[in-house]
Amino acid sequence: MREIYPGIHELILGTPEADTPSTQFFRRQPRPLRGIEPRNVPPPFQEEALRFHAGTRGFRVELPLSPDEALYGFGLQLKSLQQTGKKRTLRVNSDPVSDTGDSHAPAPLYFSTRGYGVLFDTARYATFHTGGNALRGNRRHTGQAGTIALTEQELYAASGETHPVIVDIPAARGIRLLLISGPTLRNAVQRYNLFSGGGCLPPEWGLGVWYRACGSCNQEEVRQLAAELRNAGMPCDVLGLEPGWQSHAYSCSLSWSRERFPEHQKLVDDLTADGYKINLWEHVFLHPTSPLAPAMEPYSGDFEVWQGLVPDLTIREAAETYTEYHRRTFTSNRIASFKIDECDNSDFIQSPWSFPECSRFPSGKDGELYHSLLGVAAQYAVEAAHRAEGKRSYGSVRSSHLFAAPCPFVLYSDLYDHRDFLRGVTTAGFSGMLWCPELRHASSVLDYLRRLEAMVLSPQMLLNIWSMPHPPWQQLDRDRNRTGELYDTGKQQFLAAATRRQFELRMRFLPYLYAAFARYHLEGIPPFRAVVMDYPECEELRNADQMWMAGEDLLVIPLTAEEETRKVHLPPGTWFDFHTGAARSGRITVSPAPDELTILVRDGSIIPFADVRQYCRKNCRHRVELRIYGNHPRPAWLFADDGESLCDDPEQFIDTVTADGKLSPLLRRRYECTGIARMTCDA
Amino acid sequence: MREIYPGIHELILGTPEADTPSTQFFRRQPRPLRGIEPRNVPPPFQEEALRFHAGTRGFRVELPLSPDEALYGFGLQLKSLQQTGKKRTLRVNSDPVSDTGDSHAPAPLYFSTRGYGVLFDTARYATFHTGGNALRGNRRHTGQAGTIALTEQELYAASGETHPVIVDIPAARGIRLLLISGPTLRNAVQRYNLFSGGGCLPPEWGLGVWYRACGSCNQEEVRQLAAELRNAGMPCDVLGLEPGWQSHAYSCSLSWSRERFPEHQKLVDDLTADGYKINLWEHVFLHPTSPLAPAMEPYSGDFEVWQGLVPDLTIREAAETYTEYHRRTFTSNRIASFKIDECDNSDFIQSPWSFPECSRFPSGKDGELYHSLLGVAAQYAVEAAHRAEGKRSYGSVRSSHLFAAPCPFVLYSDLYDHRDFLRGVTTAGFSGMLWCPELRHASSVLDYLRRLEAMVLSPQMLLNIWSMPHPPWQQLDRDRNRTGELYDTGKQQFLAAATRRQFELRMRFLPYLYAAFARYHLEGIPPFRAVVMDYPECEELRNADQMWMAGEDLLVIPLTAEEETRKVHLPPGTWFDFHTGAARSGRITVSPAPDELTILVRDGSIIPFADVRQYCRKNCRHRVELRIYGNHPRPAWLFADDGESLCDDPEQFIDTVTADGKLSPLLRRRYECTGIARMTCDA
């Protein structure tokens, strides 16, 4: 066992595969450890505590698990937060339908409430048996027959006993494990993120409002939409264009459509001048008509997807060619962001569009390995095109895996259950991932409001209106929106105002969120995380998958349209209503108005609350009120770089502000304190 | 390439695994070819048409597929009938939730409308890409951008092009293929079944009515139920006892409960005297208190399930011990049948109850191989206990695989969607399997009637009332049934009469169904099969998954409670309404009364239609009316053994009857002709 980073020990069992997530050329260097005490911690268990076996079908590892610990992680998991006592098969997948481990973004990595994590350095679809299966001779037997079951639930109820974690890694003859110490659960997650290269640091504009235009839009319609948003006073930083910007999509030409966007550069320039950043949809599958196709031909796999080549972006030369094409064609021409679609896989869909696991790629990978790694490889390749222009970016991606914390991309999917969408925010944070509970349409006004609100303190505030020509506040129903059957003026105005209010609230939290991301980058603290990550000892919070911490101090409790009220157990201590300052604690019932997101503030917090702006510019200056909750406020972080350039030394832009509201010269470059509000009051 | 059975060629690619479905000790000898012309047929393709590759993660095979052919098979598939253009991962599973190939009873075997089949002799969870994925350079490219999609369905629609079949076999370095010739699709299926040992031949009583008693029943309550069924004039041949008959279940003691069944042998003897056969629920997981456990300990895997041993029934000595225990304890004491539960696996359930794929078994198998083989191994081991007593049996089982056609067991599952249940009848027939669309409860009277009707001409007419203390005709709702909130007398009588009517209809078809099974045994013709198996050239029938052929001549069109009418395309030729004799053809609309199953008869058929009996006895004599449809009736099969004994030479008991109604001496032992009805009339 060897310590390869403070508190991270490497353990090699058997003969691991050579091609793993950690051996990819694009992997970032770890960031220095910061914000964790003590610096060095012994490993959570000794080598002797593990057992392993290499067989015909792969490699098996057994790891200790105590009855009192709860496990989290395995990447984005939309169907459950706590992962103890289950079988998880980490298959890369679009649209997983049940709680099996299948995921857009699985990661062979778990963390325990006992304050440690275990990373399995493999791109195989490993299966984890997390304490639900008993090895023979390992438990006490009972002679009692038990009760007669009359429901399937009774029959198949878990026993409540706990057994080892058993990991089943196909094809491998060994595994490289990283044992990640805490001492706390949160510290272990921080160490993982810092070891991965630190959390991503988005440009400030990435934290503003996003709007994806209808798929059928041509350049004139995009202009009209942009103007309409500004006229309606809707804050918006990013406009996304769907596949139709390309001359061929499914697969991609990665070239502008002359038909729909004859003057695309003028469009991009004009919109950029109007404060918009342009995001372009793409996937990696290259249509033969793409100018990039000939260069990628020798680097492509032996299957096609939608008639397109599947480039192997784990080969350095291939990725560099891909990056350079993006730089030359897009990022040097003011394209600020990309949405990388369909880098997952297609098990649950009628037509299997993606390449099979038995595909063969020039790097020597098979399709299984490449399915695990494609999402991350594509993120690094695309981000490098922004980087080459000296810019940071923030984009969307449909798959990810290990070591992706530094990638400035937010996960999304075609699923839409709102509870699953909320849960995604809580699970992604355990694996260096971000998830967007995006809004596409709504089944009712209440559903619309709840989905909007839930994004205010989430990784991305995104209206993905690709399937509707009119903004959702003019008609929520997809079919009617398409046929132009819009609401009457009154209802449109009501919905527009409600939308604007949530957009504005997002913008007011921008300095707070930006600082939270700086802390993600520098200290590895997930800006959005399950409450259990901060309070692992609190049994009542172990399955709290419908609320989360946003930044250091805000507890967000979003409701869905199915709930009028919700009973929640608050973490220990006093919590204050963000808006009223009312103190709450223990087990409470929340019953927010339809257009109200429940936000509670940790005792002793200073929350910078900014004036509304329509969009961000480089070095733009925020007027912030400091809201103080509780009697002993701690200094709060603010981050004061220019908002969008690459910065090699981000620590120089961090400073804190105290309750007196006096800003340092560094912070004054970007922030102005407009007042101090002491928010505390009794409930 | 080597012909190993008439029309079946063996092809070995690479170095196959040693432990496969075909190498298990319990495999039956093939039956002689019968009823297929020509006897010998060349293989569907030559060795040169296949490509293969051994890689780190397993073995890949490419097989030809033409644009015009449709594929079927892969075992029981509840979510789809036609298997072309898909990705099928043949993972053994309880409760598969979507159309992925996951199944209680998968089988690496497909058949083509071009009149051939391909069997992959592997117990691995192979993945089949059935023409939906394109190899690079294999298709024409188009430069057209296509239309802009505004729905997910449009985005992910299949292209309509066809590509090779690609098979991905984990862990293996080679594969043994069996290429099964036709010349017709149905002939190919017949050859597979005969090669497997012939279809199963149930005892006559197995085709009667089954009723599974409530799980909480003690011996007195079982007695009362048995008396109640007889008093109500409900035909019933088999009474099933749920886990509570055992002293410990989940896992199993395989011993009677002294508490609930203190005089179990008297109960069995009395019920047997009253014409009932007793079926006992079990699974293979052996509780430490089981008398069988010590003997099985050395033959068990390294994981427990529900605190029980997992015996390796692929080891001859282990299986023989298991069989002998069943013979000594049960079959020699008049237990006539078993239900073998939970021999599948638990991916889709919250608590993973079954053994992991990385388990290790004394035969050298891992858990993946044993999951594929356990269902078949258990069927053979249990059936051997009946066989040892000279008896045939018919039971229930939750998992199966290749070469199981001779096993007298019917598949079932805990799922309950009625359309899926109907579809199962059509898909199972392609892989030597039988599926029961059992009734457990109903959401409405119509749902009840439709579910009842659909079983009349299915492999098993089974009321599985394990979760309700009262018969369903007294209360359909589970919760109310449990609390004793029964319907008023009028509604009970109405439902009881409707139930009796369907039970009686089943009994009237008994000689017809028994002959169909004899033909399954002797000629390999599935007694229940998708219409496309008989009419592969008829494009309109390729996705007909809600109707089936029962025996040679009946076309069954069951409706669900969701339909009032259904438009169906009939196979070529004239079809007659079974009850009225009205002629139908082409595309028709059926709109049966709520208590009416639509049954159509092939032109030229003689259908023996028996008097109702309450249950079958050995050598019981059936009074049959011969119903004649069309002007040129073909002779019809009847099977005239004693109805339950093992018969080494079943051909001696087959004879045919013609339209004159004169029975041979052989047939007269078991059948009496009560009349001839010429049913033909105009629509």
mmCIF file with all atom_site columns, C-alpha atoms in Angstrom, chain A residues 529-610:
data_model
loop_
_atom_site.group_PDB
_atom_site.id
_atom_site.type_symbol
_atom_site.label_atom_id
_atom_site.label_alt_id
_atom_site.label_comp_id
_atom_site.label_asym_id
_atom_site.label_entity_id
_atom_site.label_seq_id
_atom_site.pdbx_PDB_ins_code
_atom_site.Cartn_x
_atom_site.Cartn_y
_atom_site.Cartn_z
_atom_site.occupancy
_atom_site.B_iso_or_equiv
_atom_site.pdbx_formal_charge
_atom_site.auth_seq_id
_atom_site.auth_comp_id
_atom_site.auth_asym_id
_atom_site.auth_atom_id
_atom_site.pdbx_PDB_model_num
ATOM 1  C CA . ARG A 1 529 ? -24.341 17.901 -2.306 1.00 0.00 ? 529 ARG A CA 1
ATOM 2  C CA . ALA A 1 530 ? -26.576 15.597 -0.341 1.00 0.00 ? 530 ALA A CA 1
ATOM 3  C CA . VAL A 1 531 ? -27.118 16.764 3.220  1.00 0.00 ? 531 VAL A CA 1
ATOM 4  C CA . VAL A 1 532 ? -25.681 13.481 4.495  1.00 0.00 ? 532 VAL A CA 1
ATOM 5  C CA . MET A 1 533 ? -22.289 14.510 3.127  1.00 0.00 ? 533 MET A CA 1
ATOM 6  C CA . ASP A 1 534 ? -22.122 17.263 5.749  1.00 0.00 ? 534 ASP A CA 1
ATOM 7  C CA . TYR A 1 535 ? -23.955 15.275 8.463  1.00 0.00 ? 535 TYR A CA 1
ATOM 8  C CA . PRO A 1 536 ? -23.028 11.601 8.029  1.00 0.00 ? 536 PRO A CA 1
ATOM 9  C CA . GLU A 1 537 ? -23.771 10.807 11.661 1.00 0.00 ? 537 GLU A CA 1
ATOM 10 C CA . CYS A 1 538 ? -27.392 11.902 11.316 1.00 0.00 ? 538 CYS A CA 1
ATOM 11 C CA . GLU A 1 539 ? -29.414 8.732  10.543 1.00 0.00 ? 539 GLU A CA 1
ATOM 12 C CA . GLU A 1 540 ? -32.494 10.734 9.548  1.00 0.00 ? 540 GLU A CA 1
ATOM 13 C CA . LEU A 1 541 ? -30.637 12.375 6.670  1.00 0.00 ? 541 LEU A CA 1
ATOM 14 C CA . ARG A 1 542 ? -29.149 9.264  5.121  1.00 0.00 ? 542 ARG A CA 1
ATOM 15 C CA . ASN A 1 543 ? -31.929 8.914  2.573  1.00 0.00 ? 543 ASN A CA 1
ATOM 16 C CA . ALA A 1 544 ? -32.641 12.642 2.155  1.00 0.00 ? 544 ALA A CA 1
ATOM 17 C CA . ASP A 1 545 ? -32.598 12.712 -1.644 1.00 0.00 ? 545 ASP A CA 1
ATOM 18 C CA . GLN A 1 546 ? -35.055 15.565 -2.218 1.00 0.00 ? 546 GLN A CA 1
ATOM 19 C CA . MET A 1 547 ? -33.035 18.358 -0.611 1.00 0.00 ? 547 MET A CA 1
ATOM 20 C CA . TRP A 1 548 ? -29.437 19.469 -0.816 1.00 0.00 ? 548 TRP A CA 1
ATOM 21 C CA . MET A 1 549 ? -26.762 21.822 0.358  1.00 0.00 ? 549 MET A CA 1
ATOM 22 C CA . ALA A 1 550 ? -25.973 24.618 -2.112 1.00 0.00 ? 550 ALA A CA 1
ATOM 23 C CA . GLY A 1 551 ? -22.609 26.120 -1.325 1.00 0.00 ? 551 GLY A CA 1
ATOM 24 C CA . GLU A 1 552 ? -21.435 26.095 2.251  1.00 0.00 ? 552 GLU A CA 1
ATOM 25 C CA . ASP A 1 553 ? -24.503 27.466 3.955  1.00 0.00 ? 553 ASP A CA 1
ATOM 26 C CA . LEU A 1 554 ? -27.767 27.070 2.057  1.00 0.00 ? 554 LEU A CA 1
ATOM 27 C CA . LEU A 1 555 ? -30.098 24.136 2.489  1.00 0.00 ? 555 LEU A CA 1
ATOM 28 C CA . VAL A 1 556 ? -32.488 23.842 -0.459 1.00 0.00 ? 556 VAL A CA 1
ATOM 29 C CA . ILE A 1 557 ? -35.792 22.004 -0.136 1.00 0.00 ? 557 ILE A CA 1
ATOM 30 C CA . PRO A 1 558 ? -37.464 21.940 -3.560 1.00 0.00 ? 558 PRO A CA 1
ATOM 31 C CA . LEU A 1 559 ? -40.949 20.456 -3.814 1.00 0.00 ? 559 LEU A CA 1
ATOM 32 C CA . THR A 1 560 ? -42.493 18.724 -6.792 1.00 0.00 ? 560 THR A CA 1
ATOM 33 C CA . ALA A 1 561 ? -45.974 19.354 -8.154 1.00 0.00 ? 561 ALA A CA 1
ATOM 34 C CA . GLU A 1 562 ? -47.090 16.153 -6.441 1.00 0.00 ? 562 GLU A CA 1
ATOM 35 C CA . GLU A 1 563 ? -46.521 17.601 -2.968 1.00 0.00 ? 563 GLU A CA 1
ATOM 36 C CA . GLU A 1 564 ? -48.342 20.395 -1.205 1.00 0.00 ? 564 GLU A CA 1
ATOM 37 C CA . THR A 1 565 ? -46.257 20.126 1.911  1.00 0.00 ? 565 THR A CA 1
ATOM 38 C CA . ARG A 1 566 ? -43.295 18.060 3.003  1.00 0.00 ? 566 ARG A CA 1
ATOM 39 C CA . LYS A 1 567 ? -42.052 16.894 6.368  1.00 0.00 ? 567 LYS A CA 1
ATOM 40 C CA . VAL A 1 568 ? -38.298 17.174 6.584  1.00 0.00 ? 568 VAL A CA 1
ATOM 41 C CA . HIS A 1 569 ? -35.749 16.506 9.261  1.00 0.00 ? 569 HIS A CA 1
ATOM 42 C CA . LEU A 1 570 ? -33.312 19.411 9.460  1.00 0.00 ? 570 LEU A CA 1
ATOM 43 C CA . PRO A 1 571 ? -29.646 18.831 10.216 1.00 0.00 ? 571 PRO A CA 1
ATOM 44 C CA . PRO A 1 572 ? -28.552 19.609 13.784 1.00 0.00 ? 572 PRO A CA 1
ATOM 45 C CA . GLY A 1 573 ? -28.545 23.244 14.888 1.00 0.00 ? 573 GLY A CA 1
ATOM 46 C CA . THR A 1 574 ? -30.637 26.237 14.009 1.00 0.00 ? 574 THR A CA 1
ATOM 47 C CA . TRP A 1 575 ? -31.601 27.070 10.433 1.00 0.00 ? 575 TRP A CA 1
ATOM 48 C CA . PHE A 1 576 ? -33.073 30.344 9.219  1.00 0.00 ? 576 PHE A CA 1
ATOM 49 C CA . ASP A 1 577 ? -35.565 30.966 6.483  1.00 0.00 ? 577 ASP A CA 1
ATOM 50 C CA . PHE A 1 578 ? -33.586 32.755 3.814  1.00 0.00 ? 578 PHE A CA 1
ATOM 51 C CA . HIS A 1 579 ? -36.245 35.362 3.093  1.00 0.00 ? 579 HIS A CA 1
ATOM 52 C CA . THR A 1 580 ? -37.756 35.981 6.536  1.00 0.00 ? 580 THR A CA 1
ATOM 53 C CA . GLY A 1 581 ? -34.937 35.020 8.860  1.00 0.00 ? 581 GLY A CA 1
ATOM 54 C CA . ALA A 1 582 ? -37.323 32.856 10.886 1.00 0.00 ? 582 ALA A CA 1
ATOM 55 C CA . ALA A 1 583 ? -35.483 30.248 12.940 1.00 0.00 ? 583 ALA A CA 1
ATOM 56 C CA . ARG A 1 584 ? -36.309 26.546 12.426 1.00 0.00 ? 584 ARG A CA 1
ATOM 57 C CA . SER A 1 585 ? -34.897 23.331 13.799 1.00 0.00 ? 585 SER A CA 1
ATOM 58 C CA . GLY A 1 586 ? -35.573 19.626 14.153 1.00 0.00 ? 586 GLY A CA 1
ATOM 59 C CA . ARG A 1 587 ? -38.425 18.017 12.278 1.00 0.00 ? 587 ARG A CA 1
ATOM 60 C CA . ILE A 1 588 ? -40.446 20.610 10.381 1.00 0.00 ? 588 ILE A CA 1
ATOM 61 C CA . THR A 1 589 ? -43.132 20.791 7.741  1.00 0.00 ? 589 THR A CA 1
ATOM 62 C CA . VAL A 1 590 ? -42.571 23.059 4.780  1.00 0.00 ? 590 VAL A CA 1
ATOM 63 C CA . SER A 1 591 ? -45.515 24.307 2.749  1.00 0.00 ? 591 SER A CA 1
ATOM 64 C CA . PRO A 1 592 ? -44.150 26.887 0.351  1.00 0.00 ? 592 PRO A CA 1
ATOM 65 C CA . ALA A 1 593 ? -46.343 28.886 -2.016 1.00 0.00 ? 593 ALA A CA 1
ATOM 66 C CA . PRO A 1 594 ? -46.343 27.537 -5.591 1.00 0.00 ? 594 PRO A CA 1
ATOM 67 C CA . ASP A 1 595 ? -43.721 30.060 -6.681 1.00 0.00 ? 595 ASP A CA 1
ATOM 68 C CA . GLU A 1 596 ? -41.559 29.829 -3.575 1.00 0.00 ? 596 GLU A CA 1
ATOM 69 C CA . LEU A 1 597 ? -38.436 27.721 -3.172 1.00 0.00 ? 597 LEU A CA 1
ATOM 70 C CA . THR A 1 598 ? -37.717 26.787 0.432  1.00 0.00 ? 598 THR A CA 1
ATOM 71 C CA . ILE A 1 599 ? -34.189 27.948 1.303  1.00 0.00 ? 599 ILE A CA 1
ATOM 72 C CA . LEU A 1 600 ? -32.776 27.627 4.805  1.00 0.00 ? 600 LEU A CA 1
ATOM 73 C CA . VAL A 1 601 ? -29.531 29.182 6.002  1.00 0.00 ? 601 VAL A CA 1
ATOM 74 C CA . ARG A 1 602 ? -27.038 27.710 8.400  1.00 0.00 ? 602 ARG A CA 1
ATOM 75 C CA . ASP A 1 603 ? -26.584 29.550 11.682 1.00 0.00 ? 603 ASP A CA 1
ATOM 76 C CA . GLY A 1 604 ? -23.678 32.007 11.434 1.00 0.00 ? 604 GLY A CA 1
ATOM 77 C CA . SER A 1 605 ? -23.754 32.591 7.697  1.00 0.00 ? 605 SER A CA 1
ATOM 78 C CA . ILE A 1 606 ? -23.171 35.698 5.623  1.00 0.00 ? 606 ILE A CA 1
ATOM 79 C CA . ILE A 1 607 ? -24.911 35.390 2.261  1.00 0.00 ? 607 ILE A CA 1
ATOM 80 C CA . PRO A 1 608 ? -24.000 37.879 -0.460 1.00 0.00 ? 608 PRO A CA 1
ATOM 81 C CA . PHE A 1 609 ? -27.232 38.715 -2.311 1.00 0.00 ? 609 PHE A CA 1
ATOM 82 C CA . ALA A 1 610 ? -26.688 40.653 -5.510 1.00 0.00 ? 610 ALA A CA 1
#
